[in-house]
């Protein structure tokens, strides 16, 4: 056989999909695995896409994105305290392509990226494909916040970037001011990028500090954002990247070579989305968060308090088994699918998603309670 790119040899399928597919083989298995809103895309967004189609917006868009959406993004970011020009905005196929473009664009083979874990597994996948090295920073031992000394101990001459995700997937934890100050102190003025995955920032239930608002770090910051979660647009595959202008030239070229451009009519929908108020959806998730965490406390289960997103990261260490074994048995014996902490880089936890209907959540939690009672 002809050898393939050796960087692909260690890649694994998403654990979220593995356990979801395992559950689908079990009749009547409830699933709280996927982080996909059960809510429908707001009608004005759909109307904008339909109108764009009817107006013939079906031809190639500019590689960087249509001017209207880039300006809308720039206005939105500026309005929240992150001064942004349209020239600094790149429209992408969701945050996944934004992250891929950012990491592949800045990494040379052998360079290191610090990733606070638990973390979304996509970061490791992209870094590996780029020929880089993941350097995990285990924050599960420091209250899921970044410790200054631990972070500094991981920085080497090969460190090229640190990835931040707040609110966090899988914990829902928001990085506090002290965590962000630790990052700033560690990287300011050094040849190190901060890649901020802000996909859940609009689904924060309280204040959400953001290094993207720090003017001193502007030349080191790359922001990756998605329309998927806050606007219930997962299937639309629409996102954006904001970076310094000196970085944009190369990242734009990489993106153009990868996707050419995002479909034009979808970008028109993005313009409409940025006018939508995400508060009603966020309040639905807040209520579900409160209901789910109340049930978990009644089961005497511990977890970091979710301050955003729609996940809760449950501590299962007292049951004396690995997270993979626990979640496999939970599927087969309890007929409930969750995602093991091993999929996010730490052991002893499982992730439950609460972006499901109230009925599904009740069924899933009832089954979790029955399963742990047997244990």
Short mmCIF file of C-alpha atoms in Angstrom, two decimals:
data_model
loop_
_atom_site.label_atom_id
_atom_site.label_comp_id
_atom_site.label_asym_id
_atom_site.label_seq_id
_atom_site.Cartn_x
_atom_site.Cartn_y
_atom_site.Cartn_z
CA UNK A 1 0.00 0.00 0.00
CA UNK A 2 1.09 3.57 -0.65
CA UNK A 3 1.81 5.44 2.62
CA UNK A 4 -0.42 8.36 3.59
CA UNK A 5 0.41 11.53 5.52
CA UNK A 6 1.96 10.17 8.72
CA UNK A 7 0.26 12.91 10.76
CA UNK A 8 -3.05 11.15 10.05
CA UNK A 9 -1.97 7.81 11.52
CA UNK A 10 -2.86 8.70 15.12
CA UNK A 11 -6.15 10.42 14.39
CA UNK A 12 -9.24 8.93 15.99
CA UNK A 13 -12.91 9.40 15.39
CA UNK A 14 -14.65 11.84 17.72
CA UNK A 15 -15.50 10.09 20.97
CA UNK A 16 -18.78 11.98 21.02
CA UNK A 17 -19.77 10.26 17.79
CA UNK A 18 -18.44 6.89 18.95
CA UNK A 19 -20.67 6.82 22.03
CA UNK A 20 -23.62 8.29 20.16
CA UNK A 21 -23.36 5.54 17.54
CA UNK A 22 -22.97 2.91 20.26
CA UNK A 23 -26.22 4.15 21.81
CA UNK A 24 -28.04 3.96 18.48
CA UNK A 25 -27.45 0.20 18.48
CA UNK A 26 -29.37 -0.15 21.76
CA UNK A 27 -33.17 -0.02 21.38
CA UNK A 28 -34.80 2.89 23.24
CA UNK A 29 -31.47 4.27 24.48
CA UNK A 30 -31.75 7.90 25.58
CA UNK A 31 -28.97 10.22 24.45
CA UNK A 32 -27.51 13.30 26.13
CA UNK A 33 -24.34 13.33 24.05
CA UNK A 34 -24.54 15.82 21.20
CA UNK A 35 -24.09 19.55 21.71
CA UNK A 36 -26.70 20.53 19.17
CA UNK A 37 -29.57 22.86 20.06
CA UNK A 38 -32.98 21.20 19.74
CA UNK A 39 -34.43 24.64 18.93
CA UNK A 40 -35.16 25.76 15.37
CA UNK A 41 -33.24 28.50 13.56
CA UNK A 42 -35.12 31.80 14.08
CA UNK A 43 -37.46 32.61 11.19
CA UNK A 44 -35.84 35.95 10.20
CA UNK A 45 -32.58 34.12 9.54
CA UNK A 46 -34.30 31.56 7.33
CA UNK A 47 -36.19 34.32 5.55
CA UNK A 48 -32.92 36.11 4.76
CA UNK A 49 -31.46 32.98 3.17
CA UNK A 50 -34.64 32.40 1.16
CA UNK A 51 -34.67 36.01 -0.03
CA UNK A 52 -31.02 35.78 -1.05
CA UNK A 53 -31.76 32.67 -3.10
CA UNK A 54 -34.70 34.38 -4.79
CA UNK A 55 -32.50 37.37 -5.58
CA UNK A 56 -29.99 35.12 -7.32
CA UNK A 57 -27.25 35.23 -4.70
CA UNK A 58 -26.01 31.81 -5.80
CA UNK A 59 -22.65 32.68 -7.33
CA UNK A 60 -19.16 32.66 -5.86
CA UNK A 61 -18.66 34.92 -2.89
CA UNK A 62 -15.36 36.74 -2.32
CA UNK A 63 -12.83 34.44 -0.64
CA UNK A 64 -12.85 36.55 2.52
CA UNK A 65 -16.64 36.76 2.67
CA UNK A 66 -19.27 39.15 1.35
CA UNK A 67 -18.69 42.78 2.40
CA UNK A 68 -22.07 43.01 4.14
CA UNK A 69 -21.34 40.14 6.52
CA UNK A 70 -17.75 41.13 7.20
CA UNK A 71 -18.93 44.63 8.08
CA UNK A 72 -21.75 43.24 10.23
CA UNK A 73 -19.25 41.10 12.12
CA UNK A 74 -16.89 44.06 12.52
CA UNK A 75 -19.75 46.20 13.85
CA UNK A 76 -20.86 43.45 16.23
CA UNK A 77 -17.36 42.87 17.60
CA UNK A 78 -16.70 46.60 17.92
CA UNK A 79 -20.02 47.03 19.70
CA UNK A 80 -19.01 44.55 22.39
CA UNK A 81 -15.71 46.31 23.02
CA UNK A 82 -13.45 44.54 20.50
CA UNK A 83 -12.57 47.23 17.90
CA UNK A 84 -12.57 45.40 14.57
CA UNK A 85 -12.29 46.37 10.92
CA UNK A 86 -13.99 44.45 8.12
CA UNK A 87 -10.49 43.79 6.73
CA UNK A 88 -9.73 41.75 9.86
CA UNK A 89 -12.72 39.41 9.37
CA UNK A 90 -12.66 36.09 7.49
CA UNK A 91 -15.98 34.24 6.98
CA UNK A 92 -15.57 30.50 7.52
CA UNK A 93 -17.41 27.18 7.41
CA UNK A 94 -18.28 27.21 11.08
CA UNK A 95 -15.77 27.63 13.89
CA UNK A 96 -14.23 24.28 12.92
CA UNK A 97 -12.76 25.73 9.75
CA UNK A 98 -11.83 28.92 11.58
CA UNK A 99 -9.84 26.87 14.10
CA UNK A 100 -8.30 24.73 11.36
CA UNK A 101 -7.24 27.83 9.42
CA UNK A 102 -5.84 29.53 12.52
CA UNK A 103 -3.85 26.57 13.84
CA UNK A 104 -2.62 25.29 10.49
CA UNK A 105 -1.77 28.84 9.53
CA UNK A 106 0.46 29.62 12.53
CA UNK A 107 2.08 26.26 13.31
CA UNK A 108 5.36 24.94 11.98
CA UNK A 109 6.16 21.21 12.43
CA UNK A 110 7.23 20.48 15.99
CA UNK A 111 5.86 23.68 17.51
CA UNK A 112 3.77 23.40 20.65
CA UNK A 113 0.24 24.49 21.54
CA UNK A 114 -0.87 24.65 25.17
CA UNK A 115 -4.44 23.40 25.57
CA UNK A 116 -6.18 23.64 28.95
CA UNK A 117 -7.94 20.31 29.50
CA UNK A 118 -10.65 19.14 29.65
CA UNK A 119 -11.09 20.44 26.12
CA UNK A 120 -12.89 19.75 22.87
CA UNK A 121 -10.93 17.02 21.04
CA UNK A 122 -10.92 18.95 17.75
CA UNK A 123 -8.02 21.08 18.99
CA UNK A 124 -5.71 18.07 19.33
CA UNK A 125 -6.83 16.73 15.96
CA UNK A 126 -6.02 19.95 14.11
CA UNK A 127 -2.71 20.45 15.91
CA UNK A 128 -1.69 16.90 15.04
CA UNK A 129 -2.60 17.31 11.36
CA UNK A 130 -0.55 20.52 11.32
CA UNK A 131 2.48 18.63 12.63
CA UNK A 132 2.40 20.42 15.97
CA UNK A 133 2.45 19.05 19.50
CA UNK A 134 -0.33 19.36 22.07
CA UNK A 135 0.84 20.36 25.54
CA UNK A 136 -2.07 19.71 27.94
CA UNK A 137 -2.62 21.98 30.93
CA UNK A 138 -4.80 20.02 33.36
CA UNK A 139 -7.14 22.54 34.99
CA UNK A 140 -9.33 19.87 36.60
CA UNK A 141 -6.97 20.02 39.59
CA UNK A 142 -7.22 23.82 39.96
CA UNK A 143 -10.98 24.36 40.02
CA UNK A 144 -11.09 24.37 36.20
CA UNK A 145 -9.25 27.70 36.19
CA UNK A 146 -5.77 28.44 34.82
CA UNK A 147 -2.98 28.49 37.39
CA UNK A 148 -0.21 30.97 36.60
CA UNK A 149 2.64 28.78 37.85
CA UNK A 150 1.40 25.68 36.04
CA UNK A 151 0.98 27.62 32.79
CA UNK A 152 4.42 29.20 32.97
CA UNK A 153 6.01 25.81 33.62
CA UNK A 154 4.73 24.58 30.25
CA UNK A 155 6.02 27.45 28.11
CA UNK A 156 9.15 26.62 26.12
CA UNK A 157 10.95 28.16 23.14
CA UNK A 158 8.73 25.93 20.98
CA UNK A 159 5.44 27.30 22.36
CA UNK A 160 3.52 28.91 19.50
CA UNK A 161 -0.02 29.25 20.82
CA UNK A 162 -2.46 28.69 23.64
CA UNK A 163 -6.08 27.78 22.94
CA UNK A 164 -8.80 29.24 25.16
CA UNK A 165 -12.44 28.15 25.23
CA UNK A 166 -14.79 30.02 27.58
CA UNK A 167 -17.49 29.07 28.42
CA UNK A 168 -15.83 25.70 28.18
CA UNK A 169 -16.85 22.54 26.43
CA UNK A 170 -17.25 20.14 28.30
CA UNK A 171 -17.55 21.87 31.70
CA UNK A 172 -19.56 25.03 31.04
CA UNK A 173 -17.04 26.87 33.23
CA UNK A 174 -16.18 30.50 32.41
CA UNK A 175 -12.51 31.46 32.77
CA UNK A 176 -12.27 34.16 35.43
CA UNK A 177 -10.22 37.35 35.41
CA UNK A 178 -7.36 35.68 37.29
CA UNK A 179 -7.11 32.94 34.66
CA UNK A 180 -7.04 35.45 31.82
CA UNK A 181 -4.49 37.58 33.67
CA UNK A 182 -2.27 34.50 33.97
CA UNK A 183 -2.49 33.92 30.22
CA UNK A 184 -1.76 37.55 29.44
CA UNK A 185 1.24 37.65 31.76
CA UNK A 186 2.60 34.44 30.23
CA UNK A 187 2.36 35.48 26.56
CA UNK A 188 2.37 39.29 26.30
CA UNK A 189 5.14 40.48 24.01
CA UNK A 190 6.26 36.93 23.19
CA UNK A 191 5.90 35.19 19.79
CA UNK A 192 2.89 33.27 21.09
CA UNK A 193 -0.66 33.48 19.72
CA UNK A 194 -3.80 33.29 21.84
CA UNK A 195 -6.47 31.45 19.85
CA UNK A 196 -9.81 32.17 21.46
CA UNK A 197 -12.64 29.75 20.64
CA UNK A 198 -15.66 31.90 21.56
CA UNK A 199 -18.33 29.59 20.20
CA UNK A 200 -20.31 29.61 23.49
CA UNK A 201 -19.70 33.23 24.51
CA UNK A 202 -23.27 34.30 23.69
CA UNK A 203 -24.57 31.45 25.86
CA UNK A 204 -22.96 32.68 29.07
CA UNK A 205 -25.34 33.03 32.03
CA UNK A 206 -23.34 35.82 33.64
CA UNK A 207 -20.24 37.94 33.01
CA UNK A 208 -17.80 36.32 30.62
CA UNK A 209 -14.34 37.96 30.65
CA UNK A 210 -12.69 37.86 27.24
CA UNK A 211 -9.04 38.46 26.33
CA UNK A 212 -10.21 39.53 22.87
CA UNK A 213 -11.19 42.80 24.51
CA UNK A 214 -7.62 43.44 25.71
CA UNK A 215 -6.02 46.05 23.47
CA UNK A 216 -2.49 45.14 24.56
CA UNK A 217 -2.86 41.62 23.16
CA UNK A 218 -4.51 42.57 19.84
CA UNK A 219 -1.51 41.63 17.71
CA UNK A 220 -1.36 38.17 19.28
CA UNK A 221 -5.06 37.30 19.26
CA UNK A 222 -7.04 35.17 16.82
CA UNK A 223 -10.76 34.92 17.52
CA UNK A 224 -12.80 31.98 16.21
CA UNK A 225 -16.58 32.25 16.36
CA UNK A 226 -19.60 30.29 15.13
CA UNK A 227 -23.26 30.98 14.41
CA UNK A 228 -24.10 27.35 15.22
CA UNK A 229 -24.79 27.37 18.95
CA UNK A 230 -26.30 30.77 19.87
CA UNK A 231 -28.56 30.96 16.80
CA UNK A 232 -29.39 27.22 16.48
CA UNK A 233 -27.65 27.13 13.09
CA UNK A 234 -25.52 23.98 13.39
CA UNK A 235 -26.46 22.70 9.94
CA UNK A 236 -25.72 26.03 8.26
CA UNK A 237 -21.97 25.69 8.90
CA UNK A 238 -21.26 29.39 9.24
CA UNK A 239 -18.63 31.11 11.36
CA UNK A 240 -15.90 33.68 11.28
CA UNK A 241 -12.32 34.43 12.27
CA UNK A 242 -10.92 37.78 13.42
CA UNK A 243 -7.17 38.35 13.38
CA UNK A 244 -4.57 41.11 13.04
CA UNK A 245 -4.20 42.38 9.50
CA UNK A 246 -0.60 41.17 9.27
CA UNK A 247 -1.90 37.62 9.80
CA UNK A 248 -4.92 37.85 7.50
CA UNK A 249 -2.99 37.71 4.22
CA UNK A 250 -1.73 34.17 4.79
CA UNK A 251 -4.82 32.87 6.60
CA UNK A 252 -7.04 34.17 3.82
CA UNK A 253 -4.91 32.38 1.23
CA UNK A 254 -5.09 29.14 3.22
CA UNK A 255 -8.86 29.43 3.59
CA UNK A 256 -9.33 30.23 -0.11
CA UNK A 257 -7.30 27.18 -1.09
CA UNK A 258 -9.37 25.03 1.28
CA UNK A 259 -12.98 26.11 0.65
CA UNK A 260 -12.82 28.93 -1.96
CA UNK A 261 -15.66 30.69 -0.11
CA UNK A 262 -18.71 30.16 2.06
CA UNK A 263 -21.98 29.94 0.03
CA UNK A 264 -23.22 33.45 -0.69
CA UNK A 265 -26.85 33.06 0.39
CA UNK A 266 -25.78 31.58 3.74
CA UNK A 267 -23.73 34.67 4.41
CA UNK A 268 -26.81 36.82 3.89
CA UNK A 269 -28.46 34.77 6.62
CA UNK A 270 -25.48 35.54 8.84
CA UNK A 271 -26.16 39.26 8.47
CA UNK A 272 -29.69 38.66 9.71
CA UNK A 273 -28.48 36.44 12.56
CA UNK A 274 -26.30 39.17 14.03
CA UNK A 275 -29.45 41.27 14.46
CA UNK A 276 -31.18 38.56 16.51
CA UNK A 277 -31.46 38.66 20.29
CA UNK A 278 -30.07 35.42 21.72
CA UNK A 279 -31.56 36.05 25.18
CA UNK A 280 -34.66 33.82 24.76
CA UNK A 281 -32.58 30.78 23.75
CA UNK A 282 -30.04 31.44 26.49
CA UNK A 283 -32.80 31.61 29.10
CA UNK A 284 -34.14 28.24 27.96
CA UNK A 285 -30.69 26.72 28.50
CA UNK A 286 -30.36 28.48 31.86
CA UNK A 287 -33.62 26.92 33.06
CA UNK A 288 -32.58 23.51 31.80
CA UNK A 289 -29.22 23.95 33.51
CA UNK A 290 -30.97 24.68 36.79
CA UNK A 291 -33.27 21.67 36.44
CA UNK A 292 -30.46 19.27 35.50
CA UNK A 293 -28.05 20.39 38.21
CA UNK A 294 -30.80 20.18 40.83
CA UNK A 295 -31.44 16.55 39.87
CA UNK A 296 -27.73 15.75 39.90
CA UNK A 297 -27.35 17.21 43.40
CA UNK A 298 -30.25 15.05 44.54
CA UNK A 299 -28.22 12.08 43.27
CA UNK A 300 -25.25 13.27 45.36
CA UNK A 301 -23.16 13.84 42.24
CA UNK A 302 -20.51 16.57 42.08
CA UNK A 303 -19.66 18.82 39.13
CA UNK A 304 -18.23 22.26 38.41
CA UNK A 305 -21.08 24.76 38.18
CA UNK A 306 -21.94 25.37 34.49
CA UNK A 307 -21.77 29.12 33.89
CA UNK A 308 -22.45 28.94 30.16
CA UNK A 309 -22.85 26.66 27.13
CA UNK A 310 -25.14 23.65 27.69
CA UNK A 311 -23.03 20.96 29.32
CA UNK A 312 -22.43 19.63 32.81
CA UNK A 313 -19.25 17.66 33.63
CA UNK A 314 -20.16 15.09 36.27
CA UNK A 315 -17.56 13.66 38.65
CA UNK A 316 -17.82 9.83 38.68
CA UNK A 317 -14.53 9.00 40.40
CA UNK A 318 -16.30 7.59 43.47
CA UNK A 319 -17.66 4.71 41.41
CA UNK A 320 -14.18 3.25 40.92
CA UNK A 321 -14.14 2.75 37.17
CA UNK A 322 -12.79 4.57 34.15
CA UNK A 323 -15.03 7.03 32.37
CA UNK A 324 -15.06 4.77 29.30
CA UNK A 325 -16.20 1.77 31.32
CA UNK A 326 -18.81 3.84 33.14
CA UNK A 327 -20.29 5.27 29.92
CA UNK A 328 -20.24 1.90 28.15
CA UNK A 329 -22.08 0.26 31.03
CA UNK A 330 -24.44 3.24 31.26
CA UNK A 331 -25.43 2.65 27.63
CA UNK A 332 -25.78 -1.12 27.88
CA UNK A 333 -27.27 -1.42 31.35
CA UNK A 334 -28.87 1.96 31.93
CA UNK A 335 -29.94 2.82 28.36
CA UNK A 336 -28.47 6.32 28.54
CA UNK A 337 -25.60 7.71 26.47
CA UNK A 338 -23.16 10.27 27.85
CA UNK A 339 -19.61 11.17 26.80
CA UNK A 340 -16.65 9.99 28.92
CA UNK A 341 -14.15 12.50 30.24
CA UNK A 342 -11.38 10.63 28.43
CA UNK A 343 -12.70 12.15 25.20
CA UNK A 344 -11.82 15.58 26.59
CA UNK A 345 -8.39 14.72 27.99
CA UNK A 346 -9.20 13.97 31.66
CA UNK A 347 -10.39 10.92 33.57
CA UNK A 348 -13.09 10.46 36.17
CA UNK A 349 -15.87 12.53 34.58
CA UNK A 350 -18.66 12.30 32.06
CA UNK A 351 -20.31 15.03 30.01
CA UNK A 352 -24.07 15.43 29.82
CA UNK A 353 -25.57 17.81 27.28
CA UNK A 354 -28.76 19.63 28.26
CA UNK A 355 -29.66 21.11 24.88
CA UNK A 356 -32.40 18.49 24.64
CA UNK A 357 -36.14 18.74 25.29
CA UNK A 358 -37.42 18.66 28.85
CA UNK A 359 -38.90 15.22 28.21
CA UNK A 360 -35.58 13.82 26.98
CA UNK A 361 -33.71 15.35 29.88
CA UNK A 362 -36.12 13.87 32.44
CA UNK A 363 -35.91 10.44 30.82
CA UNK A 364 -32.13 10.57 30.70
CA UNK A 365 -31.73 11.72 34.30
CA UNK A 366 -34.22 9.11 35.54
CA UNK A 367 -32.11 6.45 33.85
CA UNK A 368 -28.88 7.86 35.24
CA UNK A 369 -30.35 7.81 38.75
CA UNK A 370 -31.55 4.22 38.37
CA UNK A 371 -28.15 3.14 37.03
CA UNK A 372 -26.10 4.66 39.87
CA UNK A 373 -28.51 3.27 42.47
CA UNK A 374 -27.63 -0.21 41.17
CA UNK A 375 -23.93 0.60 41.46
#
